[in-house]
mmCIF file of C-alpha atoms and ligand atoms in Angstrom:
data_model
loop_
_atom_site.group_PDB
_atom_site.id
_atom_site.type_symbol
_atom_site.label_atom_id
_atom_site.label_comp_id
_atom_site.label_asym_id
_atom_site.label_seq_id
_atom_site.Cartn_x
_atom_site.Cartn_y
_atom_site.Cartn_z
ATOM 1 C CA ALA A 39 293.930 -106.955 28.790
ATOM 2 C CA ALA A 40 296.305 -107.302 25.878
ATOM 3 C CA LEU A 41 299.605 -108.712 26.976
ATOM 4 C CA SER A 42 302.786 -107.354 25.472
ATOM 5 C CA GLU A 43 304.361 -109.715 22.958
ATOM 6 C CA GLU A 44 307.785 -108.690 24.160
ATOM 7 C CA PRO A 45 309.372 -111.109 26.593
ATOM 8 C CA LYS A 46 310.201 -109.535 29.921
ATOM 9 C CA PHE A 47 313.439 -107.659 29.693
ATOM 10 C CA CYS A 48 316.453 -109.254 31.347
ATOM 11 C CA LEU A 49 319.859 -107.633 31.163
ATOM 12 C CA SER A 50 321.832 -110.831 31.659
ATOM 13 C CA GLU A 51 320.385 -112.203 28.408
ATOM 14 C CA VAL A 52 321.451 -109.040 26.637
ATOM 15 C CA LEU A 53 324.948 -109.277 27.983
ATOM 16 C CA ASP A 54 325.021 -112.948 26.946
ATOM 17 C CA SER A 55 324.937 -111.732 23.326
ATOM 18 C CA PHE A 56 328.325 -110.160 23.891
ATOM 19 C CA LYS A 57 329.567 -113.475 25.311
ATOM 20 C CA THR A 58 328.313 -115.522 22.383
ATOM 21 C CA CYS A 59 329.566 -113.107 19.747
ATOM 22 C CA LEU A 60 333.113 -114.467 20.163
ATOM 23 C CA THR A 61 334.098 -117.493 18.110
ATOM 24 C CA GLU A 62 336.824 -119.980 19.112
ATOM 25 C CA ASN A 63 339.375 -118.221 16.949
ATOM 26 C CA LYS A 64 338.432 -114.879 18.445
ATOM 27 C CA GLU A 65 336.365 -113.537 15.602
ATOM 28 C CA ILE A 66 333.393 -111.316 16.487
ATOM 29 C CA ILE A 67 330.046 -112.356 15.036
ATOM 30 C CA ILE A 68 328.229 -109.237 13.889
ATOM 31 C CA ASP A 69 324.697 -110.658 14.327
ATOM 32 C CA GLN A 70 325.378 -111.347 18.007
ATOM 33 C CA TYR A 71 327.138 -108.039 18.555
ATOM 34 C CA VAL A 72 324.214 -106.194 17.024
ATOM 35 C CA ALA A 73 321.739 -108.284 19.034
ATOM 36 C CA GLY A 74 323.554 -107.147 22.182
ATOM 37 C CA TRP A 75 323.164 -103.529 21.151
ATOM 38 C CA ARG A 76 319.513 -104.024 20.269
ATOM 39 C CA GLY A 77 318.887 -105.339 23.776
ATOM 40 C CA LEU A 78 320.748 -102.416 25.311
ATOM 41 C CA THR A 79 318.643 -99.921 23.392
ATOM 42 C CA ARG A 80 315.492 -101.681 24.581
ATOM 43 C CA PHE A 81 316.824 -101.366 28.093
ATOM 44 C CA MET A 82 317.444 -97.663 27.544
ATOM 45 C CA ASN A 83 313.923 -97.187 26.260
ATOM 46 C CA SER A 84 312.538 -98.886 29.342
ATOM 47 C CA LEU A 85 314.201 -96.135 31.392
ATOM 48 C CA GLY A 86 311.946 -93.513 29.852
ATOM 49 C CA THR A 87 311.577 -91.151 26.915
ATOM 50 C CA ILE A 88 314.464 -88.882 27.925
ATOM 51 C CA PHE A 89 316.778 -91.698 26.926
ATOM 52 C CA SER A 90 315.244 -92.156 23.518
ATOM 53 C CA PHE A 91 317.498 -89.478 22.024
ATOM 54 C CA ILE A 92 320.490 -91.505 23.169
ATOM 55 C CA SER A 93 319.135 -94.810 21.940
ATOM 56 C CA LYS A 94 317.924 -93.286 18.643
ATOM 57 C CA ASP A 95 321.426 -92.985 17.233
ATOM 58 C CA ALA A 96 322.353 -96.473 18.404
ATOM 59 C CA VAL A 97 319.165 -97.792 16.773
ATOM 60 C CA ASP A 98 320.150 -96.055 13.507
ATOM 61 C CA LYS A 99 323.597 -97.651 13.665
ATOM 62 C CA ILE A 100 322.083 -101.068 14.373
ATOM 63 C CA GLN A 101 319.805 -100.635 11.327
ATOM 64 C CA ILE A 102 322.779 -99.872 9.083
ATOM 65 C CA MET A 103 324.553 -103.027 10.238
ATOM 66 C CA VAL A 104 321.408 -105.119 9.682
ATOM 67 C CA LYS A 105 321.113 -103.654 6.187
ATOM 68 C CA HIS A 106 324.658 -104.758 5.382
ATOM 69 C CA ARG A 107 323.881 -108.252 6.671
ATOM 70 C CA ASN A 108 320.708 -108.489 4.567
ATOM 71 C CA ASP A 109 322.390 -107.161 1.436
ATOM 72 C CA VAL A 110 323.695 -109.448 -1.352
ATOM 73 C CA ASN A 111 327.139 -109.099 0.212
ATOM 74 C CA GLY A 112 325.754 -110.080 3.621
ATOM 75 C CA PRO A 113 328.006 -113.158 3.917
ATOM 76 C CA ARG A 114 331.014 -110.802 3.871
ATOM 77 C CA TYR A 115 329.605 -109.247 7.031
ATOM 78 C CA VAL A 116 329.444 -112.362 9.189
ATOM 79 C CA THR A 117 332.295 -111.293 11.445
ATOM 80 C CA VAL A 118 333.958 -107.948 12.177
ATOM 81 C CA GLN A 119 337.175 -109.412 10.781
ATOM 82 C CA SER A 120 335.587 -110.469 7.477
ATOM 83 C CA MET A 121 333.809 -107.104 7.182
ATOM 84 C CA VAL A 122 337.027 -105.129 7.660
ATOM 85 C CA LYS A 123 338.822 -107.244 5.071
ATOM 86 C CA TYR A 124 335.986 -107.022 2.556
ATOM 87 C CA GLU A 125 335.419 -103.267 2.867
ATOM 88 C CA LEU A 126 339.120 -102.394 2.818
ATOM 89 C CA ASP A 127 339.948 -104.740 -0.072
ATOM 90 C CA ASN A 128 337.153 -103.170 -2.087
ATOM 91 C CA GLY A 129 337.692 -99.533 -1.134
ATOM 92 C CA LEU A 130 334.338 -99.223 0.595
ATOM 93 C CA VAL A 131 335.453 -97.053 3.548
ATOM 94 C CA ASP A 132 335.981 -93.267 3.678
ATOM 95 C CA LEU A 133 339.242 -93.200 5.649
ATOM 96 C CA THR A 134 340.069 -89.491 5.724
ATOM 97 C CA LYS A 135 336.928 -87.554 4.957
ATOM 98 C CA ARG A 136 333.262 -88.327 4.608
ATOM 99 C CA SER A 137 332.235 -88.757 1.006
ATOM 100 C CA SER A 138 331.013 -91.845 -0.850
ATOM 101 C CA PHE A 139 330.549 -94.268 2.033
ATOM 102 C CA PRO A 140 328.881 -92.504 4.977
ATOM 103 C CA GLU A 141 327.355 -95.812 6.045
ATOM 104 C CA SER A 142 330.287 -98.185 5.740
ATOM 105 C CA GLY A 143 330.209 -101.099 8.142
ATOM 106 C CA CYS A 144 333.642 -100.128 9.470
ATOM 107 C CA ARG A 145 332.547 -96.565 10.269
ATOM 108 C CA THR A 146 329.241 -97.602 11.773
ATOM 109 C CA LEU A 147 330.706 -100.327 13.947
ATOM 110 C CA LEU A 148 333.389 -97.910 15.187
ATOM 111 C CA ARG A 149 330.642 -95.750 16.740
ATOM 112 C CA LEU A 150 329.180 -98.749 18.551
ATOM 113 C CA HIS A 151 332.677 -99.856 19.524
ATOM 114 C CA ARG A 152 333.397 -96.512 21.196
ATOM 115 C CA ALA A 153 330.086 -96.761 23.029
ATOM 116 C CA LEU A 154 331.007 -100.282 24.177
ATOM 117 C CA ARG A 155 333.965 -98.797 26.046
ATOM 118 C CA TRP A 156 331.545 -96.491 27.852
ATOM 119 C CA LEU A 157 329.376 -99.500 28.691
ATOM 120 C CA GLU A 158 332.345 -101.416 30.044
ATOM 121 C CA LEU A 159 333.441 -98.519 32.265
ATOM 122 C CA PHE A 160 329.910 -97.832 33.468
ATOM 123 C CA LEU A 161 329.076 -101.453 34.306
ATOM 124 C CA GLU A 162 332.389 -101.863 36.119
ATOM 125 C CA ARG A 163 331.562 -98.835 38.266
ATOM 126 C CA LEU A 164 328.078 -100.188 38.874
ATOM 127 C CA ARG A 165 329.493 -103.584 39.858
ATOM 128 C CA THR A 166 331.876 -102.181 42.457
ATOM 129 C CA SER A 167 329.609 -99.366 43.685
ATOM 130 C CA ALA A 168 328.366 -98.869 47.201
ATOM 131 C CA GLU A 169 324.631 -98.949 47.909
ATOM 132 C CA ASP A 170 324.425 -95.159 48.139
ATOM 133 C CA SER A 171 326.419 -94.417 44.958
ATOM 134 C CA LYS A 172 324.791 -92.232 42.340
ATOM 135 C CA THR A 173 324.249 -93.827 38.909
ATOM 136 C CA SER A 174 324.343 -90.370 37.319
ATOM 137 C CA VAL A 175 327.865 -89.809 38.630
ATOM 138 C CA MET A 176 329.065 -93.274 37.579
ATOM 139 C CA CYS A 177 327.519 -92.784 34.176
ATOM 140 C CA SER A 178 329.007 -89.361 33.526
ATOM 141 C CA GLU A 179 332.455 -90.394 34.788
ATOM 142 C CA ALA A 180 332.417 -93.365 32.409
ATOM 143 C CA TYR A 181 331.199 -91.091 29.609
ATOM 144 C CA ASN A 182 333.886 -88.468 30.212
ATOM 145 C CA GLU A 183 336.585 -91.135 30.121
ATOM 146 C CA SER A 184 335.375 -92.581 26.833
ATOM 147 C CA LEU A 185 332.682 -91.394 24.432
ATOM 148 C CA ALA A 186 332.767 -87.715 25.376
ATOM 149 C CA GLN A 187 336.023 -87.070 23.502
ATOM 150 C CA PHE A 188 334.248 -88.012 20.252
ATOM 151 C CA HIS A 189 331.185 -85.840 20.844
ATOM 152 C CA PRO A 190 330.729 -82.124 20.195
ATOM 153 C CA TRP A 191 329.747 -79.789 22.996
ATOM 154 C CA LEU A 192 326.012 -79.849 22.318
ATOM 155 C CA ILE A 193 325.786 -83.636 22.522
ATOM 156 C CA ARG A 194 327.947 -83.718 25.652
ATOM 157 C CA LYS A 195 325.586 -81.186 27.197
ATOM 158 C CA ALA A 196 322.491 -83.169 26.276
ATOM 159 C CA ALA A 197 324.053 -86.418 27.472
ATOM 160 C CA GLY A 198 324.874 -84.771 30.800
ATOM 161 C CA MET A 199 321.251 -83.754 31.187
ATOM 162 C CA ALA A 200 320.060 -87.274 30.427
ATOM 163 C CA PHE A 201 322.428 -88.725 33.045
ATOM 164 C CA CYS A 202 320.813 -86.586 35.713
ATOM 165 C CA ALA A 203 317.503 -88.273 34.932
ATOM 166 C CA LEU A 204 318.866 -91.759 35.538
ATOM 167 C CA PRO A 205 317.063 -93.680 38.264
ATOM 168 C CA GLY A 206 318.944 -94.494 41.451
ATOM 169 C CA ARG A 207 321.117 -97.566 41.861
ATOM 170 C CA SER A 208 318.444 -99.784 43.413
ATOM 171 C CA THR A 209 315.808 -98.950 40.777
ATOM 172 C CA PHE A 210 318.443 -99.411 38.109
ATOM 173 C CA PHE A 211 319.224 -102.888 39.449
ATOM 174 C CA GLU A 212 315.508 -103.734 39.539
ATOM 175 C CA VAL A 213 314.974 -102.678 35.927
ATOM 176 C CA MET A 214 317.800 -105.013 34.937
ATOM 177 C CA ASN A 215 315.516 -107.814 36.098
ATOM 178 C CA VAL A 216 318.368 -110.133 37.056
ATOM 179 C CA GLY A 217 317.563 -110.691 40.732
ATOM 180 C CA THR A 218 318.917 -109.371 43.987
ATOM 181 C CA PRO A 219 321.645 -106.697 43.965
ATOM 182 C CA GLU A 220 324.085 -109.455 44.933
ATOM 183 C CA GLN A 221 323.045 -111.465 41.880
ATOM 184 C CA VAL A 222 323.431 -108.400 39.665
ATOM 185 C CA VAL A 223 326.970 -107.944 40.950
ATOM 186 C CA VAL A 224 327.799 -111.604 40.192
ATOM 187 C CA MET A 225 326.219 -111.359 36.733
ATOM 188 C CA LEU A 226 328.234 -108.227 35.938
ATOM 189 C CA GLY A 227 331.395 -109.920 37.148
ATOM 190 C CA ASP A 228 330.718 -112.758 34.696
ATOM 191 C CA ALA A 229 329.822 -110.559 31.745
ATOM 192 C CA LEU A 230 332.434 -107.822 32.021
ATOM 193 C CA PRO A 231 335.567 -109.818 31.103
ATOM 194 C CA LEU A 232 333.847 -110.894 27.878
ATOM 195 C CA ILE A 233 332.698 -107.377 27.010
ATOM 196 C CA SER A 234 336.215 -106.217 27.723
ATOM 197 C CA GLU A 235 337.671 -108.909 25.451
ATOM 198 C CA VAL A 236 335.300 -108.050 22.595
ATOM 199 C CA TYR A 237 336.238 -104.394 22.998
ATOM 200 C CA GLN A 238 339.972 -105.100 23.022
ATOM 201 C CA LEU A 239 339.876 -107.427 20.008
ATOM 202 C CA THR A 240 338.010 -104.800 17.991
ATOM 203 C CA GLU A 241 340.355 -102.069 19.184
ATOM 204 C CA ASP A 242 343.435 -104.104 18.162
ATOM 205 C CA LEU A 243 341.939 -104.946 14.778
ATOM 206 C CA TYR A 244 340.992 -101.333 14.066
ATOM 207 C CA LEU A 245 344.396 -100.104 15.236
ATOM 208 C CA LYS A 246 346.174 -102.602 12.989
ATOM 209 C CA HIS A 247 344.224 -101.374 9.977
ATOM 210 C CA LYS A 248 344.358 -97.704 11.028
ATOM 211 C CA LEU A 249 340.580 -97.475 11.295
ATOM 212 C CA LEU A 250 340.257 -95.799 14.685
ATOM 213 C CA ASP A 251 339.707 -92.313 13.233
ATOM 214 C CA ILE A 252 337.186 -92.995 10.478
ATOM 215 C CA PRO A 253 335.339 -89.674 10.082
HETATM 216 C C1 LIG B 722 321.782 -95.890 30.778
HETATM 217 C C2 LIG B 722 322.410 -94.594 30.638
HETATM 218 C C3 LIG B 722 322.539 -94.120 29.289
HETATM 219 C C4 LIG B 722 323.786 -93.358 29.043
HETATM 220 C C5 LIG B 722 324.324 -93.513 27.669
HETATM 221 C C6 LIG B 722 325.662 -92.865 27.494
HETATM 222 C C7 LIG B 722 325.986 -92.494 26.121
HETATM 223 C C8 LIG B 722 325.675 -91.086 25.769
HETATM 224 C C9 LIG B 722 325.420 -90.921 24.313
HETATM 225 C C10 LIG B 722 325.151 -89.544 23.843
HETATM 226 C C11 LIG B 722 324.102 -89.425 22.768
HETATM 227 C C12 LIG B 722 324.510 -89.783 21.403
HETATM 228 C C13 LIG B 722 323.800 -88.995 20.357
HETATM 229 C C14 LIG B 722 324.377 -89.181 18.986
HETATM 230 C C15 LIG B 722 325.690 -89.231 18.781
HETATM 231 C C16 LIG B 722 326.311 -89.447 17.426
HETATM 232 O O1 LIG B 722 326.668 -88.221 16.872
HETATM 233 C C17 LIG B 722 327.525 -90.315 17.595
HETATM 234 C C18 LIG B 722 328.453 -90.362 16.391
HETATM 235 O O2 LIG B 722 327.813 -90.864 15.271
HETATM 236 P P1 LIG B 722 327.955 -90.044 13.902
HETATM 237 O O3 LIG B 722 327.300 -88.710 14.122
HETATM 238 O O4 LIG B 722 329.423 -89.926 13.646
HETATM 239 O O5 LIG B 722 327.245 -90.889 12.858
HETATM 240 N N1 LIG B 722 327.082 -91.643 17.924
HETATM 241 C C19 LIG B 722 327.637 -92.377 18.901
HETATM 242 O O6 LIG B 722 328.606 -91.971 19.505
HETATM 243 C C20 LIG B 722 327.005 -93.697 19.255
HETATM 244 C C21 LIG B 722 326.409 -93.540 20.619
HETATM 245 C C22 LIG B 722 325.570 -94.655 21.045
HETATM 246 C C23 LIG B 722 325.173 -94.527 22.485
HETATM 247 C C24 LIG B 722 324.441 -95.724 22.922
HETATM 248 C C25 LIG B 722 324.378 -95.898 24.368
HETATM 249 C C26 LIG B 722 323.617 -97.128 24.713
HETATM 250 C C27 LIG B 722 323.757 -97.449 26.113
HETATM 251 C C28 LIG B 722 323.052 -98.649 26.594
HETATM 252 C C29 LIG B 722 322.486 -98.472 27.948
HETATM 253 C C30 LIG B 722 322.624 -99.577 28.887
#
């Protein structure tokens, strides 16, 4: 039988991308950040087709960021900090209404950044959850506290339906392919402070440059 070329999925490796995306002087390396998101979307896809509508948009956003990196100006997109400086200095971001730059790096990364907050809240709930906790509840609580405020009604509705299809906590832990539930909890405890730091650094940078509302 043909064996899949894809290495077996392991969530700790994915979360490692978010660890390694931070440089010593607290810059965020876009290639690593995007690699983290690519892994997360693969994880989503492994949960079943219902989740493909959720991962589809993330995949589109990832593609846009990869395109920027592969472009002639790719070196300007090495870190989030260098990207923000380059795009703002050159007037490459639509700050008040969508027009010439619907795919600016700043706009695109902001969408992933907002989703990272959801991820942080969801994984923290998962980490501290009891054995009989419902992933669907943890997921929708995290969503309502973060991403939901940026989504119109129809998307919120569809997201809510997808959450109901999430597998239970034990299956969810198995799909992560990290080890025992105890090992998952340890792994999440290691990864979360770094995800949180990456989120906060981006948030501060975007706030400083008034980029948090890019349409
Ligand atoms: C494992 C459980 C999965 C739950 C995921 C929770 C997130 C719900 C996302 C709702 C579907 C998004 C559909 C498209 C939304 C887009 O309109 C927005 C704004 O982009 P614009 O239209 O302005 O270009 N896109 C986003 O908000 C990015 C959302 C990415 C969500 C990725 C979640 C990946 C989770 C990894 C799973 C471990």
